[in-house]
Amino acid sequence: MKSIKVYGPGCKRCETAEAMVKDTAANLGVEVEVEKVTDPKAIAMAGVMSTPGIAIDGKLVHAGGLPDAAKLAGWLSA
Amino acid sequence: MSADITSPPQRAPRPDWVWHLGVVAFVVVWWLVYQQLIPASEWITALFPIARHSHTGEAVAFFFYDTPKVMMLLTLIVFAMGVVRSFFSPEKTRALLSGRREGVGNIFSAGLGIVTPFCSCSAVPLFIGFVSAGVPLGVTFSFLIAAPMVNEVALVLLVGLVGWQVAAIYLIFGLSIAIVAGFIIGKLHLEGWLQDWVRDIHSGANTAAVMEEYHLSMTDRYRLGIEAVREIFSKVWVWIILGIGMGALIHGYVPQDLMVRIMGAGAWWSVPAAVLMGVPMYTNAAGVIPIVEALLGKGAALGTVLAFMMSVIALSLPEMIILRQVLTLRLIAVFVGVVASGILAVGFLFNVIF
C-alpha cells in the first residue's frame, strides 16, 4: 500500500493530477491511498512551490504541472 | 527508487529529430495560413447580408480577422514559451534568488518572473517557498508583480495587434514597476505584516524538501509546449472571444470623438479611472488586448490604455484574495497602493510625452 499525497489548492489541474494518480495506480494494480492536500500552509510545509505536487510515501516526486504519464507509472510501480 | 525517477520505463519514443522536423513544418504551415487571414476575413464578411463599410460590417470584419489572428499568435507563442519555461522552474528561480541583495535582486527577480512557470493559483505556496528560503520580501514581490504582468501572451498580442513599439514600452515599464515596487516594499521592512504562521515557517528551521530533478529530452519539452497550448485554450478561449467581441463593438460602434473626450490625453482623470476600472475586471492579457487595440484605434490616449491594461492584468481581486492567506490586509493595501501608483505614473507619463 503506497501512501500518496496530491498537493494543490483546488485548481483544475490539481484535480486532473489526482485522477491521473488514481487511474494509473488502478491500471498497474498498485494499491494506493490518495490524500488530497488543499491547505496552503500544508502545501508550503511540504516544500511544494508550484502545484500540483505529488509525494509518494512521504517523498516529493513531482511539482508543477501535470506529471508525465510514463513517469507517473514509473514512480507508482517502483 | 531514484534510478526509476531518472529513467522511467517508456515505450520507444520518437527520436528528437522527428519532433524538430515536425515543429519546423508546423511553423511553415502556420506562416502560410497567417498570410491568408485578411482575404479570408473579407470573404467571410462578404457572406453576411450587410454593407461592408457600415458599423456592423466594420465590427464583423474586425471580429473575423482578429479571432483567428489572436488564436494563431497565441498557439505559436504559448508553445514556444512552454518549451522555454521547461528550462526554468520555481525551485531553480528560488535558488538563484535566495540571499540575494535588494536592488540587484529585484531586477533579477522581475526578469525571472517572465520565464518561470507561474500560475496565480499557486501564488501562496510560491510566496512561502521564496520567503522561507531567504528570498527577501521585496525581491519576492518583484517576482509576484512581474510574473503575471509581463507575460509573453501580453507582449506577443501587443506586437501582433497594436505594434512592437507599444509592446516594447509595455515590457520596459512593466518590468520597471515590478522592480521599483518590490524595492520600495523591501525598504519599508514589512516582514512583521505577514500572517503569523508565515513568519513561523520563515524563522523556523523548515527547509523545503528538495525534489530530484529529472532529465527532460527535447521531445519532453515539445510535449510541455503542446500541453501549455492546450491548457491556455481550454482556460482562456472564452475570454478571448469576449475580448475580441468587445473590441469589435468598440471598433464598429463607438464614435471617435466620444473616445477622445473620455479617454483622450486631455482628460487627466481618465488615468486613475482606468486603473480603478481595471481592478475588479479579471481577465488575462489575451482577453484585454483586443479591447486595447480597439481603444487605441478610436483615439484613446496611450497612457490611459496602458494603465487600464496593466491594472486589469497586475491588480486582480481574486489574486489578492488568495494572497490574503499569507499577507495581512495592511500589507496587501501597501502592495496595491505601490503598484497602483506605479501604473498611474506610467499612465500620466505617457499621456504627457505622446
PDB file of N, CA, C and O in Angstrom, chain B residues 168-216:
ATOM      1  N   ALA B 168       7.158  47.114 -26.648  1.00  0.00           N
ATOM      2  CA  ALA B 168       8.441  47.399 -26.007  1.00  0.00           C
ATOM      3  C   ALA B 168       8.231  48.316 -24.797  1.00  0.00           C
ATOM      4  O   ALA B 168       8.806  48.099 -23.722  1.00  0.00           O
ATOM      5  N   ILE B 169       7.390  49.329 -24.982  1.00  0.00           N
ATOM      6  CA  ILE B 169       7.098  50.246 -23.880  1.00  0.00           C
ATOM      7  C   ILE B 169       6.478  49.483 -22.712  1.00  0.00           C
ATOM      8  O   ILE B 169       6.841  49.663 -21.547  1.00  0.00           O
ATOM      9  N   TYR B 170       5.554  48.600 -23.071  1.00  0.00           N
ATOM     10  CA  TYR B 170       4.884  47.823 -22.028  1.00  0.00           C
ATOM     11  C   TYR B 170       5.887  46.957 -21.270  1.00  0.00           C
ATOM     12  O   TYR B 170       5.873  46.881 -20.041  1.00  0.00           O
ATOM     13  N   LEU B 171       6.785  46.304 -22.013  1.00  0.00           N
ATOM     14  CA  LEU B 171       7.796  45.442 -21.396  1.00  0.00           C
ATOM     15  C   LEU B 171       8.682  46.248 -20.440  1.00  0.00           C
ATOM     16  O   LEU B 171       8.871  45.884 -19.270  1.00  0.00           O
ATOM     17  N   ILE B 172       9.204  47.366 -20.931  1.00  0.00           N
ATOM     18  CA  ILE B 172      10.142  48.152 -20.129  1.00  0.00           C
ATOM     19  C   ILE B 172       9.463  48.699 -18.874  1.00  0.00           C
ATOM     20  O   ILE B 172       9.991  48.588 -17.765  1.00  0.00           O
ATOM     21  N   PHE B 173       8.262  49.258 -19.044  1.00  0.00           N
ATOM     22  CA  PHE B 173       7.628  49.866 -17.879  1.00  0.00           C
ATOM     23  C   PHE B 173       6.978  48.848 -16.956  1.00  0.00           C
ATOM     24  O   PHE B 173       6.895  49.069 -15.757  1.00  0.00           O
ATOM     25  N   GLY B 174       6.542  47.724 -17.508  1.00  0.00           N
ATOM     26  CA  GLY B 174       6.034  46.657 -16.644  1.00  0.00           C
ATOM     27  C   GLY B 174       7.134  46.152 -15.724  1.00  0.00           C
ATOM     28  O   GLY B 174       6.954  46.014 -14.509  1.00  0.00           O
ATOM     29  N   LEU B 175       8.314  45.910 -16.310  1.00  0.00           N
ATOM     30  CA  LEU B 175       9.457  45.468 -15.502  1.00  0.00           C
ATOM     31  C   LEU B 175       9.848  46.542 -14.494  1.00  0.00           C
ATOM     32  O   LEU B 175      10.125  46.240 -13.331  1.00  0.00           O
ATOM     33  N   SER B 176       9.854  47.796 -14.932  1.00  0.00           N
ATOM     34  CA  SER B 176      10.238  48.876 -14.026  1.00  0.00           C
ATOM     35  C   SER B 176       9.319  48.933 -12.814  1.00  0.00           C
ATOM     36  O   SER B 176       9.778  49.094 -11.678  1.00  0.00           O
ATOM     37  N   ILE B 177       8.023  48.811 -13.062  1.00  0.00           N
ATOM     38  CA  ILE B 177       7.082  48.860 -11.944  1.00  0.00           C
ATOM     39  C   ILE B 177       7.362  47.711 -10.977  1.00  0.00           C
ATOM     40  O   ILE B 177       7.403  47.895  -9.761  1.00  0.00           O
ATOM     41  N   ALA B 178       7.585  46.518 -11.529  1.00  0.00           N
ATOM     42  CA  ALA B 178       7.843  45.357 -10.666  1.00  0.00           C
ATOM     43  C   ALA B 178       9.111  45.562  -9.841  1.00  0.00           C
ATOM     44  O   ALA B 178       9.153  45.265  -8.641  1.00  0.00           O
ATOM     45  N   ILE B 179      10.150  46.099 -10.479  1.00  0.00           N
ATOM     46  CA  ILE B 179      11.427  46.296  -9.789  1.00  0.00           C
ATOM     47  C   ILE B 179      11.295  47.360  -8.709  1.00  0.00           C
ATOM     48  O   ILE B 179      11.649  47.144  -7.540  1.00  0.00           O
ATOM     49  N   VAL B 180      10.744  48.510  -9.091  1.00  0.00           N
ATOM     50  CA  VAL B 180      10.666  49.633  -8.140  1.00  0.00           C
ATOM     51  C   VAL B 180       9.683  49.329  -7.010  1.00  0.00           C
ATOM     52  O   VAL B 180       9.987  49.558  -5.833  1.00  0.00           O
ATOM     53  N   ALA B 181       8.528  48.770  -7.339  1.00  0.00           N
ATOM     54  CA  ALA B 181       7.533  48.468  -6.297  1.00  0.00           C
ATOM     55  C   ALA B 181       8.112  47.461  -5.303  1.00  0.00           C
ATOM     56  O   ALA B 181       7.980  47.623  -4.080  1.00  0.00           O
ATOM     57  N   GLY B 182       8.780  46.432  -5.808  1.00  0.00           N
ATOM     58  CA  GLY B 182       9.394  45.447  -4.919  1.00  0.00           C
ATOM     59  C   GLY B 182      10.472  46.088  -4.054  1.00  0.00           C
ATOM     60  O   GLY B 182      10.590  45.803  -2.859  1.00  0.00           O
ATOM     61  N   PHE B 183      11.247  46.977  -4.664  1.00  0.00           N
ATOM     62  CA  PHE B 183      12.318  47.658  -3.933  1.00  0.00           C
ATOM     63  C   PHE B 183      11.735  48.499  -2.794  1.00  0.00           C
ATOM     64  O   PHE B 183      12.211  48.447  -1.655  1.00  0.00           O
ATOM     65  N   ILE B 184      10.672  49.240  -3.098  1.00  0.00           N
ATOM     66  CA  ILE B 184      10.051  50.086  -2.069  1.00  0.00           C
ATOM     67  C   ILE B 184       9.482  49.220  -0.944  1.00  0.00           C
ATOM     68  O   ILE B 184       9.707  49.493   0.245  1.00  0.00           O
ATOM     69  N   ILE B 185       8.776  48.153  -1.311  1.00  0.00           N
ATOM     70  CA  ILE B 185       8.202  47.278  -0.287  1.00  0.00           C
ATOM     71  C   ILE B 185       9.314  46.700   0.581  1.00  0.00           C
ATOM     72  O   ILE B 185       9.189  46.595   1.803  1.00  0.00           O
ATOM     73  N   GLY B 186      10.448  46.362  -0.037  1.00  0.00           N
ATOM     74  CA  GLY B 186      11.584  45.851   0.727  1.00  0.00           C
ATOM     75  C   GLY B 186      12.123  46.884   1.699  1.00  0.00           C
ATOM     76  O   GLY B 186      12.425  46.581   2.851  1.00  0.00           O
ATOM     77  N   LYS B 187      12.213  48.124   1.228  1.00  0.00           N
ATOM     78  CA  LYS B 187      12.749  49.194   2.074  1.00  0.00           C
ATOM     79  C   LYS B 187      11.834  49.507   3.262  1.00  0.00           C
ATOM     80  O   LYS B 187      12.271  50.031   4.275  1.00  0.00           O
ATOM     81  N   LEU B 188      10.554  49.225   3.111  1.00  0.00           N
ATOM     82  CA  LEU B 188       9.609  49.534   4.196  1.00  0.00           C
ATOM     83  C   LEU B 188       9.717  48.518   5.336  1.00  0.00           C
ATOM     84  O   LEU B 188       9.147  48.727   6.409  1.00  0.00           O
ATOM     85  N   HIS B 189      10.414  47.419   5.117  1.00  0.00           N
ATOM     86  CA  HIS B 189      10.605  46.373   6.133  1.00  0.00           C
ATOM     87  C   HIS B 189       9.284  45.947   6.762  1.00  0.00           C
ATOM     88  O   HIS B 189       9.027  46.183   7.936  1.00  0.00           O
ATOM     89  N   LEU B 190       8.469  45.322   5.941  1.00  0.00           N
ATOM     90  CA  LEU B 190       7.126  44.963   6.405  1.00  0.00           C
ATOM     91  C   LEU B 190       7.023  43.490   6.775  1.00  0.00           C
ATOM     92  O   LEU B 190       5.932  42.945   6.826  1.00  0.00           O
ATOM     93  N   GLU B 191       8.150  42.847   7.032  1.00  0.00           N
ATOM     94  CA  GLU B 191       8.110  41.415   7.354  1.00  0.00           C
ATOM     95  C   GLU B 191       7.141  41.122   8.495  1.00  0.00           C
ATOM     96  O   GLU B 191       6.534  40.058   8.547  1.00  0.00           O
ATOM     97  N   GLY B 192       6.993  42.082   9.410  1.00  0.00           N
ATOM     98  CA  GLY B 192       6.081  41.903  10.538  1.00  0.00           C
ATOM     99  C   GLY B 192       4.616  41.861  10.122  1.00  0.00           C
ATOM    100  O   GLY B 192       3.754  41.477  10.911  1.00  0.00           O
ATOM    101  N   TRP B 193       4.338  42.281   8.886  1.00  0.00           N
ATOM    102  CA  TRP B 193       2.947  42.311   8.433  1.00  0.00           C
ATOM    103  C   TRP B 193       2.537  41.049   7.678  1.00  0.00           C
ATOM    104  O   TRP B 193       1.475  40.985   7.073  1.00  0.00           O
ATOM    105  N   LEU B 194       3.390  40.049   7.685  1.00  0.00           N
ATOM    106  CA  LEU B 194       2.979  38.753   7.144  1.00  0.00           C
ATOM    107  C   LEU B 194       2.026  38.119   8.151  1.00  0.00           C
ATOM    108  O   LEU B 194       2.030  38.469   9.322  1.00  0.00           O
ATOM    109  N   GLN B 195       1.239  37.155   7.707  1.00  0.00           N
ATOM    110  CA  GLN B 195       0.412  36.418   8.667  1.00  0.00           C
ATOM    111  C   GLN B 195       1.338  35.663   9.624  1.00  0.00           C
ATOM    112  O   GLN B 195       2.425  35.235   9.228  1.00  0.00           O
ATOM    113  N   ASP B 196       0.901  35.509  10.859  1.00  0.00           N
ATOM    114  CA  ASP B 196       1.768  34.907  11.884  1.00  0.00           C
ATOM    115  C   ASP B 196       2.387  33.582  11.453  1.00  0.00           C
ATOM    116  O   ASP B 196       3.576  33.349  11.615  1.00  0.00           O
ATOM    117  N   TRP B 197       1.542  32.701  10.892  1.00  0.00           N
ATOM    118  CA  TRP B 197       2.051  31.358  10.585  1.00  0.00           C
ATOM    119  C   TRP B 197       3.129  31.378   9.519  1.00  0.00           C
ATOM    120  O   TRP B 197       4.008  30.528   9.498  1.00  0.00           O
ATOM    121  N   VAL B 198       3.087  32.398   8.651  1.00  0.00           N
ATOM    122  CA  VAL B 198       4.122  32.504   7.626  1.00  0.00           C
ATOM    123  C   VAL B 198       5.453  32.873   8.273  1.00  0.00           C
ATOM    124  O   VAL B 198       6.505  32.347   7.926  1.00  0.00           O
ATOM    125  N   ARG B 199       5.385  33.775   9.266  1.00  0.00           N
ATOM    126  CA  ARG B 199       6.604  34.160   9.982  1.00  0.00           C
ATOM    127  C   ARG B 199       7.219  32.967  10.705  1.00  0.00           C
ATOM    128  O   ARG B 199       8.433  32.824  10.783  1.00  0.00           O
ATOM    129  N   ASP B 200       6.350  32.097  11.236  1.00  0.00           N
ATOM    130  CA  ASP B 200       6.862  30.918  11.941  1.00  0.00           C
ATOM    131  C   ASP B 200       7.663  30.023  10.992  1.00  0.00           C
ATOM    132  O   ASP B 200       8.726  29.530  11.346  1.00  0.00           O
ATOM    133  N   ILE B 201       7.111  29.821   9.794  1.00  0.00           N
ATOM    134  CA  ILE B 201       7.841  28.992   8.833  1.00  0.00           C
ATOM    135  C   ILE B 201       9.152  29.675   8.487  1.00  0.00           C
ATOM    136  O   ILE B 201      10.202  29.072   8.404  1.00  0.00           O
ATOM    137  N   HIS B 202       9.050  30.986   8.352  1.00  0.00           N
ATOM    138  CA  HIS B 202      10.187  31.797   7.947  1.00  0.00           C
ATOM    139  C   HIS B 202      11.347  31.663   8.948  1.00  0.00           C
ATOM    140  O   HIS B 202      12.480  31.398   8.590  1.00  0.00           O
ATOM    141  N   SER B 203      10.991  31.822  10.233  1.00  0.00           N
ATOM    142  CA  SER B 203      12.040  31.800  11.245  1.00  0.00           C
ATOM    143  C   SER B 203      12.398  30.372  11.649  1.00  0.00           C
ATOM    144  O   SER B 203      13.463  30.118  12.188  1.00  0.00           O
ATOM    145  N   GLY B 204      11.466  29.440  11.415  1.00  0.00           N
ATOM    146  CA  GLY B 204      11.717  28.055  11.794  1.00  0.00           C
ATOM    147  C   GLY B 204      12.769  27.421  10.904  1.00  0.00           C
ATOM    148  O   GLY B 204      13.260  28.016   9.955  1.00  0.00           O
ATOM    149  N   ALA B 205      13.113  26.197  11.226  1.00  0.00           N
ATOM    150  CA  ALA B 205      14.197  25.538  10.501  1.00  0.00           C
ATOM    151  C   ALA B 205      13.674  24.760   9.301  1.00  0.00           C
ATOM    152  O   ALA B 205      14.393  23.976   8.713  1.00  0.00           O
ATOM    153  N   ASN B 206      12.395  24.969   8.953  1.00  0.00           N
ATOM    154  CA  ASN B 206      11.845  24.197   7.853  1.00  0.00           C
ATOM    155  C   ASN B 206      12.563  24.489   6.542  1.00  0.00           C
ATOM    156  O   ASN B 206      12.461  25.563   5.978  1.00  0.00           O
ATOM    157  N   THR B 207      13.319  23.535   6.099  1.00  0.00           N
ATOM    158  CA  THR B 207      13.897  23.696   4.770  1.00  0.00           C
ATOM    159  C   THR B 207      13.058  22.870   3.830  1.00  0.00           C
ATOM    160  O   THR B 207      12.751  21.717   4.104  1.00  0.00           O
ATOM    161  N   ALA B 208      12.671  23.495   2.756  1.00  0.00           N
ATOM    162  CA  ALA B 208      11.751  22.836   1.851  1.00  0.00           C
ATOM    163  C   ALA B 208      12.374  21.569   1.273  1.00  0.00           C
ATOM    164  O   ALA B 208      13.572  21.493   1.057  1.00  0.00           O
ATOM    165  N   ALA B 209      11.532  20.590   1.068  1.00  0.00           N
ATOM    166  CA  ALA B 209      12.001  19.327   0.504  1.00  0.00           C
ATOM    167  C   ALA B 209      12.640  19.569  -0.851  1.00  0.00           C
ATOM    168  O   ALA B 209      12.191  20.390  -1.626  1.00  0.00           O
ATOM    169  N   VAL B 210      13.703  18.894  -1.114  1.00  0.00           N
ATOM    170  CA  VAL B 210      14.353  19.046  -2.408  1.00  0.00           C
ATOM    171  C   VAL B 210      13.924  17.895  -3.297  1.00  0.00           C
ATOM    172  O   VAL B 210      14.104  16.725  -2.962  1.00  0.00           O
ATOM    173  N   MET B 211      13.318  18.242  -4.386  1.00  0.00           N
ATOM    174  CA  MET B 211      12.846  17.218  -5.292  1.00  0.00           C
ATOM    175  C   MET B 211      13.976  16.850  -6.242  1.00  0.00           C
ATOM    176  O   MET B 211      14.749  17.699  -6.653  1.00  0.00           O
ATOM    177  N   GLU B 212      14.038  15.589  -6.577  1.00  0.00           N
ATOM    178  CA  GLU B 212      15.077  15.209  -7.525  1.00  0.00           C
ATOM    179  C   GLU B 212      14.715  15.713  -8.905  1.00  0.00           C
ATOM    180  O   GLU B 212      13.596  15.566  -9.365  1.00  0.00           O
ATOM    181  N   GLU B 213      15.657  16.331  -9.563  1.00  0.00           N
ATOM    182  CA  GLU B 213      15.440  16.829 -10.908  1.00  0.00           C
ATOM    183  C   GLU B 213      15.418  15.636 -11.844  1.00  0.00           C
ATOM    184  O   GLU B 213      16.277  14.774 -11.745  1.00  0.00           O
ATOM    185  N   TYR B 214      14.450  15.591 -12.725  1.00  0.00           N
ATOM    186  CA  TYR B 214      14.581  14.528 -13.708  1.00  0.00           C
ATOM    187  C   TYR B 214      14.869  15.109 -15.073  1.00  0.00           C
ATOM    188  O   TYR B 214      14.498  16.213 -15.399  1.00  0.00           O
ATOM    189  N   HIS B 215      15.569  14.321 -15.823  1.00  0.00           N
ATOM    190  CA  HIS B 215      16.049  14.802 -17.118  1.00  0.00           C
ATOM    191  C   HIS B 215      14.891  14.924 -18.107  1.00  0.00           C
ATOM    192  O   HIS B 215      14.032  14.070 -18.204  1.00  0.00           O
ATOM    193  N   LEU B 216      14.879  16.009 -18.866  1.00  0.00           N
ATOM    194  CA  LEU B 216      13.886  16.175 -19.911  1.00  0.00           C
ATOM    195  C   LEU B 216      14.585  16.179 -21.262  1.00  0.00           C
ATOM    196  O   LEU B 216      15.561  16.891 -21.455  1.00  0.00           O
TER     197      LEU B 216
END
